């Protein structure tokens, strides 16, 4: 592990400027790039600490505020410890903003994030990796399909609605994906029931995508997020091992 340097950056998109957090090893040398997609609660100290941990392992990590159309970070007024069970009004803030980020807008933004990484002197030449959490897992899957030439590896953890009946379901991108994929599913997750897990597995297998999907026993949705009531240490540690293993194989 090495020292890291983190800073706020702005990324030009077709619809404005997306504020983001960039972190990298302190030596300033070009490193493999990682695009880290947030969960629904947004870019906040815990996401920055996760990015710093990846940077300490030898990567240049970009965490964009995917809700930038609704304001700069912090988009929502959240407590330091997030427990929607005791504060259900949190979802009243978040749900409309999530719904406004359509797949079309999200992938248009993804192109901007990937271009920014490609142009950064802190990022090594070549494709990058993508990882995402909760809603970010959906964005990861879509990005791998929309930009196969730019994504070498993609991971998603406690993702929801990955393989629905909708005509624009994320799993339908499988046929375009060339990256290696890893998904760590939360057990008994109402946002990703068994039939969706099976549908995702079938789509990836049929498309010939290199992938590994696992269900983390007794892990709740959101198990990697230490600043929330959903955190589970065992699942989080397993997630770090799997993610770093994927990145080591890729780069």
Coordinates of N, CA and C in Angstrom, one line a residue:
X1 N 0.8 -1.2 0.0 CA 0.0 0.0 0.0 C 0.9 1.2 0.0
X2 N 0.4 2.3 -0.6 CA 1.2 3.5 -0.8 C 0.4 4.7 -0.5
X3 N 1.0 5.8 -0.3 CA 0.3 7.1 0.0 C -0.4 7.5 -1.2
X4 N -1.5 8.2 -1.0 CA -2.4 8.6 -2.2 C -2.6 10.1 -2.1
X5 N -3.0 10.7 -3.2 CA -3.4 12.1 -3.3 C -4.7 12.2 -4.0
X6 N -5.7 12.8 -3.3 CA -7.0 13.0 -3.8 C -7.3 14.5 -4.0
X7 N -8.2 14.7 -5.0 CA -8.5 16.1 -5.3 C -9.9 16.1 -6.0
X8 N -10.6 17.3 -5.9 CA -11.8 17.5 -6.6 C -11.5 17.9 -8.1
X9 N -12.3 17.4 -9.0 CA -12.1 17.7 -10.4 C -13.5 18.0 -11.0
X10 N -13.5 18.7 -12.1 CA -14.8 18.8 -12.9 C -14.6 18.2 -14.3
X11 N -15.6 17.4 -14.7 CA -15.5 16.7 -16.0 C -16.6 17.3 -16.9
X12 N -16.1 17.9 -18.1 CA -17.1 18.4 -19.0 C -17.9 17.3 -19.7
X13 N -19.2 17.5 -19.7 CA -20.1 16.5 -20.3 C -21.0 17.3 -21.3
X14 N -21.8 16.6 -22.1 CA -22.7 17.3 -23.0 C -23.7 18.2 -22.3
X15 N -23.9 17.9 -21.1 CA -25.0 18.7 -20.3 C -24.4 19.5 -19.2
X16 N -23.1 19.8 -19.2 CA -22.6 20.6 -18.1 C -21.3 20.1 -17.6
X17 N -21.1 20.4 -16.3 CA -19.9 19.9 -15.6 C -20.3 19.0 -14.5
X18 N -19.7 17.8 -14.5 CA -19.9 16.8 -13.5 C -18.7 16.9 -12.5
X19 N -19.0 17.3 -11.2 CA -18.0 17.3 -10.2 C -17.6 15.9 -9.9
X20 N -16.4 15.6 -9.5 CA -15.9 14.3 -9.3 C -14.8 14.3 -8.3
X21 N -14.4 13.1 -7.8 CA -13.3 12.9 -6.9 C -12.2 12.1 -7.7
X22 N -11.0 12.6 -7.7 CA -9.9 11.8 -8.4 C -8.9 11.5 -7.3
X23 N -8.4 10.3 -7.3 CA -7.4 9.9 -6.3 C -6.4 9.0 -7.0
X24 N -5.1 9.1 -6.6 CA -4.1 8.3 -7.3 C -2.9 8.2 -6.4
X25 N -2.0 7.2 -6.6 CA -0.8 7.1 -5.8 C 0.0 8.4 -5.8
X26 N 0.6 8.7 -4.7 CA 1.3 10.0 -4.5 C 2.5 10.3 -5.3
X27 N 3.0 9.3 -6.0 CA 4.2 9.5 -6.9 C 3.8 10.2 -8.2
X28 N 2.5 10.3 -8.5 CA 2.1 11.0 -9.7 C 2.3 10.3 -11.0
X29 N 2.8 9.0 -11.0 CA 3.0 8.3 -12.2 C 1.7 7.8 -12.8
X30 N 1.7 7.6 -14.1 CA 0.4 7.0 -14.7 C 0.1 5.6 -14.2
X31 N -1.1 5.4 -13.8 CA -1.5 4.1 -13.3 C -2.8 3.7 -14.1
X32 N -3.1 2.4 -14.0 CA -4.3 1.9 -14.6 C -5.5 2.7 -14.1
X33 N -6.5 3.0 -14.9 CA -7.6 3.8 -14.5 C -8.8 2.9 -14.0
X34 N -9.5 3.4 -13.0 CA -10.7 2.8 -12.5 C -11.8 3.9 -12.4
X35 N -12.9 3.6 -13.0 CA -14.1 4.4 -12.9 C -15.0 3.8 -11.8
X36 N -15.2 4.5 -10.7 CA -16.0 4.0 -9.6 C -17.4 4.7 -9.6
X37 N -18.4 3.9 -9.8 CA -19.8 4.4 -9.7 C -20.4 4.4 -8.3
X38 N -21.0 5.4 -7.9 CA -21.6 5.6 -6.6 C -22.8 4.7 -6.4
X39 N -23.3 4.6 -5.2 CA -24.6 4.1 -4.9 C -25.6 5.2 -4.9
X40 N -26.8 5.0 -4.5 CA -27.9 6.0 -4.6 C -27.6 7.2 -3.7
X41 N -26.8 7.0 -2.6 CA -26.6 8.1 -1.6 C -25.6 9.1 -2.1
X42 N -24.9 8.8 -3.2 CA -24.1 9.8 -3.8 C -22.6 9.9 -3.3
X43 N -21.9 10.8 -4.0 CA -20.5 11.0 -3.7 C -20.4 11.7 -2.3
X44 N -19.7 11.0 -1.4 CA -19.6 11.4 0.0 C -18.3 10.9 0.6
X45 N -18.0 11.2 1.9 CA -16.7 10.8 2.4 C -16.4 9.3 2.3
X46 N -17.4 8.4 2.5 CA -17.2 7.0 2.5 C -16.8 6.6 1.1
X47 N -17.4 7.1 0.0 CA -17.0 6.8 -1.3 C -15.6 7.2 -1.6
X48 N -15.2 8.4 -1.1 CA -13.8 8.9 -1.3 C -12.8 7.9 -0.6
X49 N -13.2 7.4 0.6 CA -12.3 6.5 1.3 C -12.2 5.2 0.5
X50 N -13.2 4.7 -0.1 CA -13.1 3.5 -0.9 C -12.2 3.8 -2.1
X51 N -12.4 4.9 -2.8 CA -11.5 5.2 -3.9 C -10.1 5.3 -3.5
X52 N -9.8 5.9 -2.3 CA -8.4 6.0 -1.8 C -7.8 4.7 -1.6
X53 N -8.6 3.7 -1.1 CA -8.1 2.4 -0.9 C -7.7 1.7 -2.2
X54 N -8.5 1.9 -3.2 CA -8.1 1.4 -4.5 C -6.8 2.1 -5.1
X55 N -6.8 3.4 -4.9 CA -5.6 4.2 -5.3 C -4.3 3.7 -4.6
X56 N -4.5 3.4 -3.3 CA -3.3 2.9 -2.5 C -2.8 1.5 -3.1
X57 N -3.7 0.8 -3.7 CA -3.3 -0.5 -4.3 C -2.7 -0.3 -5.7
X58 N -2.6 1.0 -6.2 CA -1.9 1.2 -7.4 C -2.7 1.6 -8.6
X59 N -3.8 2.3 -8.4 CA -4.7 2.7 -9.5 C -5.1 4.2 -9.4
X60 N -5.4 4.8 -10.5 CA -5.9 6.1 -10.6 C -7.5 6.0 -10.7
X61 N -8.2 6.5 -9.7 CA -9.6 6.3 -9.5 C -10.4 7.5 -9.7
X62 N -11.4 7.5 -10.5 CA -12.3 8.6 -10.7 C -13.7 8.2 -10.2
X63 N -14.3 9.1 -9.3 CA -15.6 8.9 -8.8 C -16.5 10.1 -9.1
X64 N -17.3 10.0 -10.2 CA -18.1 11.1 -10.6 C -19.4 11.2 -9.8
X65 N -19.9 12.4 -9.6 CA -21.2 12.7 -9.1 C -22.2 12.5 -10.3
X66 N -22.8 11.3 -10.4 CA -23.6 11.0 -11.5 C -24.9 11.8 -11.5
X67 N -25.2 12.5 -10.3 CA -26.4 13.3 -10.2 C -26.1 14.8 -10.4
X68 N -25.0 15.1 -11.1 CA -24.6 16.5 -11.2 C -25.6 17.4 -11.8
X69 N -26.6 16.9 -12.6 CA -27.6 17.7 -13.2 C -28.5 18.4 -12.1
X70 N -28.5 17.8 -10.9 CA -29.3 18.2 -9.8 C -28.5 19.0 -8.8
X71 N -27.2 19.3 -9.1 CA -26.4 20.1 -8.2 C -25.1 19.4 -7.9
X72 N -24.2 20.2 -7.4 CA -22.9 19.7 -7.0 C -23.0 18.9 -5.7
X73 N -22.0 18.1 -5.4 CA -21.9 17.4 -4.2 C -21.8 18.3 -3.0
X74 N -22.6 18.0 -1.9 CA -23.6 16.9 -1.7 C -24.9 17.3 -2.3
X75 N -25.5 16.4 -3.1 CA -26.8 16.6 -3.7 C -27.9 16.5 -2.7
X76 N -27.7 15.6 -1.7 CA -28.7 15.3 -0.7 C -28.2 15.7 0.7
X77 N -29.1 16.0 1.5 CA -28.8 16.3 2.9 C -28.9 15.0 3.7
X78 N -27.7 14.4 3.9 CA -27.7 13.1 4.5 C -26.9 13.2 5.9
X79 N -27.3 12.4 6.8 CA -26.6 12.3 8.1 C -25.2 11.5 7.9
X80 N -24.3 11.7 8.8 CA -23.1 10.9 8.7 C -23.3 9.4 8.7
X81 N -24.3 8.9 9.4 CA -24.6 7.5 9.4 C -26.0 7.4 8.8
X82 N -26.1 6.7 7.7 CA -27.4 6.7 6.9 C -28.2 5.4 7.3
X83 N -29.4 5.7 7.8 CA -30.3 4.6 8.1 C -31.7 4.9 7.6
X84 N -32.0 4.6 6.4 CA -33.3 4.9 5.8 C -34.5 4.3 6.6
X85 N -34.2 3.3 7.4 CA -35.3 2.7 8.2 C -35.8 3.6 9.3
X86 N -34.9 4.5 9.7 CA -35.4 5.5 10.7 C -35.6 6.8 10.1
X87 N -35.2 7.0 8.9 CA -35.4 8.3 8.2 C -35.9 8.0 6.8
X88 N -37.1 7.5 6.6 CA -37.6 7.1 5.3 C -37.7 8.3 4.4
X89 N -37.7 9.5 4.9 CA -37.8 10.7 4.0 C -36.6 10.8 3.1
X90 N -35.5 10.1 3.5 CA -34.3 10.2 2.6 C -34.6 9.7 1.2
X91 N -35.5 8.7 1.1 CA -35.8 8.2 -0.3 C -36.7 9.2 -1.0
X92 N -37.4 10.0 -0.3 CA -38.2 11.0 -1.0 C -37.3 12.0 -1.7
X93 N -36.1 12.3 -1.2 CA -35.2 13.1 -1.9 C -34.5 12.4 -3.1
X94 N -34.2 11.1 -2.8 CA -33.3 10.4 -3.8 C -34.1 9.8 -5.0
X95 N -35.2 9.2 -4.7 CA -35.9 8.5 -5.8 C -36.1 9.3 -7.1
X96 N -36.6 10.6 -7.0 CA -36.8 11.3 -8.2 C -35.6 11.6 -9.0
X97 N -34.5 11.8 -8.3 CA -33.2 12.1 -8.9 C -32.7 10.8 -9.6
X98 N -32.8 9.7 -9.0 CA -32.4 8.4 -9.6 C -33.2 8.2 -10.9
X99 N -34.5 8.4 -10.8 CA -35.4 8.1 -12.0 C -35.1 9.1 -13.1
X100 N -34.6 10.2 -12.8 CA -34.3 11.2 -13.9 C -33.0 10.8 -14.6
X101 N -32.1 10.0 -14.0 CA -30.9 9.6 -14.7 C -31.3 8.4 -15.6
X102 N -31.7 8.6 -16.8 CA -32.1 7.6 -17.8 C -30.9 6.9 -18.3
X103 N -31.1 5.6 -18.8 CA -29.9 4.9 -19.4 C -29.2 5.7 -20.5
X104 N -30.0 6.5 -21.3 CA -29.4 7.3 -22.3 C -28.5 8.3 -21.8
X105 N -29.0 9.1 -20.8 CA -28.2 10.1 -20.1 C -27.0 9.5 -19.5
X106 N -27.2 8.4 -18.7 CA -26.1 7.8 -18.0 C -24.9 7.4 -18.9
X107 N -25.3 6.8 -20.1 CA -24.2 6.3 -21.0 C -23.6 7.5 -21.8
X108 N -24.3 8.5 -22.0 CA -23.7 9.7 -22.6 C -22.7 10.3 -21.6
X109 N -23.0 10.3 -20.3 CA -22.1 10.7 -19.3 C -20.9 9.8 -19.2
X110 N -21.1 8.5 -19.3 CA -20.1 7.5 -19.2 C -19.0 7.8 -20.3
X111 N -19.4 8.1 -21.4 CA -18.5 8.5 -22.5 C -17.6 9.6 -22.1
X112 N -18.2 10.6 -21.4 CA -17.4 11.8 -21.0 C -16.4 11.4 -19.9
X113 N -16.8 10.5 -19.0 CA -15.9 10.1 -17.9 C -14.7 9.3 -18.5
X114 N -15.1 8.4 -19.4 CA -14.0 7.6 -20.0 C -13.0 8.4 -20.9
X115 N -13.5 9.4 -21.6 CA -12.7 10.3 -22.3 C -11.7 11.1 -21.4
X116 N -12.3 11.5 -20.3 CA -11.5 12.3 -19.3 C -10.4 11.4 -18.8
X117 N -10.7 10.2 -18.4 CA -9.6 9.3 -18.0 C -8.6 9.0 -19.1
X118 N -9.0 8.9 -20.3 CA -8.1 8.6 -21.4 C -7.1 9.8 -21.6
X119 N -7.6 11.0 -21.3 CA -6.8 12.2 -21.5 C -5.9 12.6 -20.3
X120 N -6.2 11.9 -19.2 CA -5.4 12.3 -18.0 C -4.0 11.8 -18.0
X121 N -3.0 12.6 -17.7 CA -1.6 12.1 -17.6 C -1.4 11.2 -16.4
X122 N -2.4 11.1 -15.5 CA -2.3 10.2 -14.4 C -2.8 8.8 -14.6
X123 N -3.3 8.6 -15.8 CA -3.9 7.3 -16.2 C -3.0 6.7 -17.3
X124 N -2.7 5.4 -17.1 CA -1.9 4.7 -18.1 C -2.7 4.5 -19.3
X125 N -2.0 4.3 -20.4 CA -2.6 4.1 -21.7 C -3.4 2.8 -21.7
X126 N -4.4 2.7 -22.5 CA -5.2 1.4 -22.6 C -6.5 1.5 -21.9
X127 N -7.3 0.4 -22.0 CA -8.6 0.4 -21.4 C -8.5 0.5 -19.8
X128 N -9.7 0.7 -19.2 CA -9.8 0.9 -17.8 C -10.7 -0.1 -17.2
X129 N -10.8 -0.1 -15.9 CA -11.8 -1.0 -15.2 C -12.9 -0.1 -14.7
X130 N -14.1 -0.7 -14.4 CA -15.2 0.0 -13.8 C -15.7 -0.9 -12.7
X131 N -16.1 -0.2 -11.6 CA -16.8 -0.9 -10.5 C -17.9 0.0 -10.0
X132 N -19.0 -0.6 -9.5 CA -20.1 0.1 -9.0 C -20.9 -0.6 -8.0
X133 N -21.7 0.2 -7.2 CA -22.4 -0.3 -6.0 C -23.8 0.1 -6.1
X134 N -24.7 -0.9 -5.8 CA -26.2 -0.6 -5.8 C -26.5 -0.2 -7.2
X135 N -27.1 1.0 -7.4 CA -27.4 1.5 -8.7 C -26.1 1.6 -9.6
X136 N -25.0 1.8 -9.0 CA -23.7 1.9 -9.7 C -23.4 0.5 -10.4
X137 N -23.9 -0.6 -9.9 CA -23.7 -1.9 -10.5 C -24.4 -1.9 -11.9
X138 N -25.6 -1.3 -11.9 CA -26.3 -1.2 -13.2 C -25.5 -0.3 -14.2
X139 N -25.0 0.8 -13.7 CA -24.2 1.6 -14.6 C -22.9 0.9 -15.1
X140 N -22.3 0.1 -14.2 CA -21.1 -0.7 -14.6 C -21.5 -1.6 -15.8
X141 N -22.6 -2.3 -15.6 CA -23.0 -3.3 -16.7 C -23.3 -2.6 -18.0
X142 N -24.0 -1.5 -17.9 CA -24.3 -0.7 -19.1 C -23.0 -0.1 -19.7
X143 N -22.1 0.4 -18.9 CA -20.9 1.0 -19.5 C -20.0 0.0 -20.2
X144 N -19.9 -1.2 -19.6 CA -19.2 -2.3 -20.2 C -19.7 -2.7 -21.6
X145 N -21.1 -2.6 -21.7 CA -21.7 -2.9 -23.0 C -21.6 -1.7 -24.0
X146 N -21.7 -0.5 -23.5 CA -21.7 0.7 -24.4 C -20.4 1.0 -24.9
X147 N -19.3 0.7 -24.1 CA -17.9 1.1 -24.5 C -17.0 -0.1 -24.3
X148 N -17.2 -1.2 -25.1 CA -16.4 -2.4 -24.9 C -14.9 -2.1 -25.2
X149 N -14.6 -1.2 -26.1 CA -13.2 -1.0 -26.4 C -12.5 -0.2 -25.3
X150 N -13.2 0.4 -24.4 CA -12.6 1.1 -23.3 C -12.6 0.4 -21.9
X151 N -13.4 -0.7 -21.8 CA -13.6 -1.3 -20.5 C -13.0 -2.7 -20.6
X152 N -11.9 -3.0 -19.8 CA -11.3 -4.3 -19.8 C -11.8 -5.2 -18.7
X153 N -12.4 -4.6 -17.6 CA -12.9 -5.3 -16.5 C -14.0 -4.5 -15.8
X154 N -15.0 -5.2 -15.3 CA -16.1 -4.5 -14.7 C -16.6 -5.3 -13.5
X155 N -16.9 -4.7 -12.4 CA -17.4 -5.4 -11.2 C -18.6 -4.6 -10.7
X156 N -19.6 -5.3 -10.1 CA -20.7 -4.7 -9.5 C -21.1 -5.5 -8.2
X157 N -21.5 -4.7 -7.2 CA -21.7 -5.3 -5.9 C -23.1 -4.8 -5.4
X158 N -23.8 -5.7 -4.8 CA -25.2 -5.5 -4.3 C -26.0 -4.7 -5.3
X159 N -25.9 -5.0 -6.6 CA -26.7 -4.3 -7.6 C -28.1 -4.7 -7.6
X160 N -29.0 -3.8 -8.0 CA -30.4 -4.1 -8.1 C -30.9 -3.9 -9.5
X161 N -32.0 -4.6 -9.9 CA -32.6 -4.4 -11.2 C -31.6 -4.6 -12.3
X162 N -30.8 -5.6 -12.2 CA -29.8 -5.9 -13.3 C -30.4 -6.6 -14.5
X163 N -31.5 -7.4 -14.3 CA -32.0 -8.2 -15.3 C -33.5 -8.3 -15.2
X164 N -34.1 -7.2 -15.6 CA -35.6 -7.1 -15.5 C -36.2 -7.5 -16.8
X165 N -37.6 -7.3 -16.9 CA -38.3 -7.6 -18.1 C -38.4 -6.4 -19.0
X166 N -37.8 -5.3 -18.6 CA -37.9 -4.0 -19.3 C -37.1 -4.1 -20.6
X167 N -37.5 -3.4 -21.7 CA -36.8 -3.5 -23.0 C -35.4 -2.9 -22.9
X168 N -35.1 -2.1 -21.9 CA -33.8 -1.5 -21.7 C -33.0 -2.0 -20.5
X169 N -33.4 -3.3 -20.1 CA -32.7 -3.9 -18.9 C -31.2 -3.9 -19.1
X170 N -30.4 -3.7 -18.0 CA -29.0 -3.7 -18.2 C -28.4 -5.0 -18.7
X171 N -29.0 -6.1 -18.4 CA -28.4 -7.4 -18.8 C -28.4 -7.6 -20.4
X172 N -29.3 -6.8 -21.0 CA -29.3 -6.9 -22.5 C -28.1 -6.4 -23.2
X173 N -27.2 -5.8 -22.4 CA -25.9 -5.3 -23.0 C -24.9 -6.4 -23.1
X174 N -25.2 -7.6 -22.6 CA -24.3 -8.7 -22.6 C -23.6 -9.0 -23.9
X175 N -24.4 -8.9 -25.0 CA -23.9 -9.3 -26.3 C -22.8 -8.4 -26.8
X176 N -22.6 -7.2 -26.2 CA -21.6 -6.2 -26.6 C -20.4 -6.2 -25.7
X177 N -20.4 -6.9 -24.7 CA -19.3 -6.9 -23.7 C -18.1 -7.7 -24.0
X178 N -17.0 -7.1 -23.9 CA -15.7 -7.9 -24.1 C -14.9 -8.0 -22.8
X179 N -15.3 -7.2 -21.8 CA -14.5 -7.2 -20.5 C -14.8 -8.5 -19.7
X180 N -14.0 -8.7 -18.8 CA -14.2 -9.7 -17.8 C -15.1 -9.1 -16.7
X181 N -16.1 -9.8 -16.2 CA -17.1 -9.3 -15.3 C -17.1 -10.1 -14.0
X182 N -17.3 -9.4 -12.9 CA -17.5 -10.0 -11.6 C -18.7 -9.3 -10.9
X183 N -19.7 -10.1 -10.4 CA -20.8 -9.6 -9.6 C -20.9 -10.3 -8.3
X184 N -20.9 -9.5 -7.2 CA -21.2 -10.0 -5.9 C -22.5 -9.6 -5.4
X185 N -23.5 -10.5 -5.4 CA -24.9 -10.2 -5.1 C -25.2 -10.3 -3.6
X186 N -26.0 -9.5 -3.2 CA -26.5 -9.6 -1.8 C -27.5 -10.7 -1.7
X187 N -27.5 -11.5 -0.6 CA -28.4 -12.5 -0.4 C -29.8 -12.0 0.0
X188 N -30.8 -12.6 -0.5 CA -32.2 -12.2 -0.1 C -32.4 -10.7 -0.4
X189 N -31.9 -10.2 -1.6 CA -32.0 -8.8 -1.9 C -33.3 -8.6 -2.8
X190 N -34.3 -7.9 -2.2 CA -35.5 -7.7 -3.0 C -35.4 -7.0 -4.3
X191 N -34.3 -6.2 -4.4 CA -34.0 -5.5 -5.7 C -33.4 -6.4 -6.8
X192 N -32.9 -7.6 -6.4 CA -32.4 -8.6 -7.3 C -32.8 -10.0 -6.9
X193 N -34.0 -10.4 -7.1 CA -34.5 -11.7 -6.8 C -33.8 -12.8 -7.6
X194 N -34.0 -14.0 -7.2 CA -33.3 -15.2 -7.8 C -33.5 -15.2 -9.3
X195 N -34.8 -14.9 -9.7 CA -35.0 -15.0 -11.2 C -34.2 -14.0 -12.0
X196 N -33.9 -12.8 -11.4 CA -33.0 -11.9 -12.1 C -31.6 -12.3 -12.1
X197 N -31.2 -12.9 -11.0 CA -29.8 -13.4 -10.9 C -29.6 -14.5 -12.0
X198 N -30.6 -15.4 -12.1 CA -30.5 -16.4 -13.1 C -30.5 -15.9 -14.5
X199 N -31.4 -14.9 -14.8 CA -31.5 -14.2 -16.1 C -30.1 -13.6 -16.5
X200 N -29.5 -12.9 -15.5 CA -28.2 -12.3 -15.8 C -27.2 -13.3 -16.1
X201 N -27.1 -14.4 -15.3 CA -26.1 -15.5 -15.5 C -26.3 -16.1 -16.9
X202 N -27.6 -16.3 -17.3 CA -27.9 -16.9 -18.6 C -27.4 -16.0 -19.7
X203 N -27.7 -14.7 -19.6 CA -27.4 -13.7 -20.6 C -25.8 -13.7 -20.8
X204 N -25.1 -13.6 -19.7 CA -23.7 -13.5 -19.8 C -23.1 -14.8 -20.4
X205 N -23.6 -15.9 -20.0 CA -23.1 -17.2 -20.5 C -23.4 -17.4 -22.0
X206 N -24.6 -17.1 -22.4 CA -25.0 -17.2 -23.8 C -24.1 -16.3 -24.7
X207 N -23.8 -15.1 -24.1 CA -23.0 -14.1 -24.9 C -21.5 -14.5 -24.9
X208 N -21.1 -15.4 -24.1 CA -19.7 -15.8 -24.0 C -18.8 -14.8 -23.2
X209 N -19.5 -14.1 -22.3 CA -18.7 -13.1 -21.5 C -18.0 -13.8 -20.4
X210 N -16.7 -13.5 -20.2 CA -16.0 -14.1 -19.1 C -16.5 -13.4 -17.8
X211 N -17.0 -14.2 -16.9 CA -17.7 -13.6 -15.8 C -17.7 -14.6 -14.6
X212 N -17.9 -14.1 -13.4 CA -18.2 -14.9 -12.2 C -19.1 -14.1 -11.4
X213 N -20.2 -14.7 -11.0 CA -21.3 -14.2 -10.2 C -21.4 -15.0 -8.9
X214 N -21.4 -14.3 -7.8 CA -21.6 -15.0 -6.5 C -22.6 -14.3 -5.7
X215 N -23.3 -15.1 -4.9 CA -24.2 -14.6 -3.9 C -23.5 -14.6 -2.5
X216 N -23.5 -13.5 -1.8 CA -22.8 -13.4 -0.5 C -23.8 -13.8 0.5
X217 N -23.6 -14.9 1.2 CA -24.6 -15.3 2.2 C -24.9 -14.3 3.3
X218 N -26.2 -14.1 3.6 CA -26.7 -13.3 4.7 C -26.3 -11.8 4.5
X219 N -25.8 -11.4 3.4 CA -25.4 -10.1 3.1 C -26.6 -9.2 2.7
X220 N -26.8 -8.1 3.3 CA -28.0 -7.3 2.9 C -27.6 -6.4 1.8
X221 N -28.6 -5.9 1.1 CA -28.3 -4.9 0.0 C -27.6 -3.7 0.6
X222 N -26.5 -3.3 0.0 CA -25.7 -2.2 0.5 C -24.6 -2.7 1.5
X223 N -24.2 -3.9 1.4 CA -23.3 -4.5 2.4 C -21.9 -3.9 2.4
X224 N -21.5 -3.2 1.4 CA -20.1 -2.6 1.3 C -20.1 -1.2 1.9
X225 N -21.2 -0.6 2.2 CA -21.2 0.8 2.6 C -21.2 1.0 4.1
X226 N -20.0 1.3 4.6 CA -19.7 1.3 6.1 C -20.4 2.5 6.8
X227 N -20.9 3.5 6.0 CA -21.6 4.6 6.7 C -23.1 4.4 6.6
X228 N -23.6 3.2 6.4 CA -25.0 2.9 6.4 C -25.4 1.7 7.3
X229 N -26.7 1.6 7.6 CA -27.1 0.5 8.4 C -27.1 -0.8 7.7
X230 N -26.8 -0.9 6.4 CA -26.7 -2.1 5.7 C -25.3 -2.8 5.7
X231 N -24.4 -2.1 6.3 CA -23.0 -2.6 6.2 C -22.8 -4.0 6.9
X232 N -22.1 -4.8 6.2 CA -21.7 -6.1 6.7 C -20.2 -6.3 6.5
X233 N -19.5 -6.4 7.6 CA -18.0 -6.5 7.5 C -17.5 -7.7 6.7
X234 N -18.1 -8.8 6.9 CA -17.7 -10.0 6.2 C -17.9 -9.9 4.7
X235 N -19.0 -9.4 4.3 CA -19.3 -9.2 2.9 C -18.4 -8.1 2.3
X236 N -18.1 -7.1 3.0 CA -17.3 -6.0 2.5 C -15.9 -6.5 2.3
X237 N -15.3 -7.2 3.2 CA -14.0 -7.8 3.1 C -13.9 -8.7 1.9
X238 N -14.9 -9.5 1.7 CA -15.0 -10.4 0.6 C -15.0 -9.6 -0.8
X239 N -15.7 -8.6 -0.7 CA -15.8 -7.7 -1.9 C -14.5 -7.1 -2.3
X240 N -13.7 -6.7 -1.3 CA -12.4 -6.1 -1.6 C -11.5 -7.1 -2.2
X241 N -11.5 -8.3 -1.6 CA -10.6 -9.4 -2.2 C -11.0 -9.7 -3.6
X242 N -12.3 -9.8 -3.9 CA -12.7 -10.1 -5.3 C -12.4 -9.0 -6.2
X243 N -12.6 -7.8 -5.8 CA -12.3 -6.6 -6.7 C -10.8 -6.5 -7.0
X244 N -10.0 -6.6 -6.0 CA -8.6 -6.4 -6.2 C -8.0 -7.6 -7.0
X245 N -8.6 -8.8 -6.8 CA -8.2 -9.9 -7.6 C -8.5 -9.7 -9.1
X246 N -9.7 -9.2 -9.4 CA -10.1 -8.9 -10.8 C -9.1 -7.8 -11.4
X247 N -8.8 -6.8 -10.6 CA -8.0 -5.7 -11.2 C -6.5 -6.2 -11.4
X248 N -6.0 -7.1 -10.5 CA -4.7 -7.6 -10.7 C -4.6 -8.5 -11.9
X249 N -5.7 -9.3 -12.2 CA -5.7 -10.1 -13.4 C -5.8 -9.3 -14.7
X250 N -6.4 -8.1 -14.6 CA -6.7 -7.3 -15.7 C -5.4 -6.5 -16.1
X251 N -4.8 -5.9 -15.1 CA -3.7 -5.0 -15.4 C -2.3 -5.6 -14.9

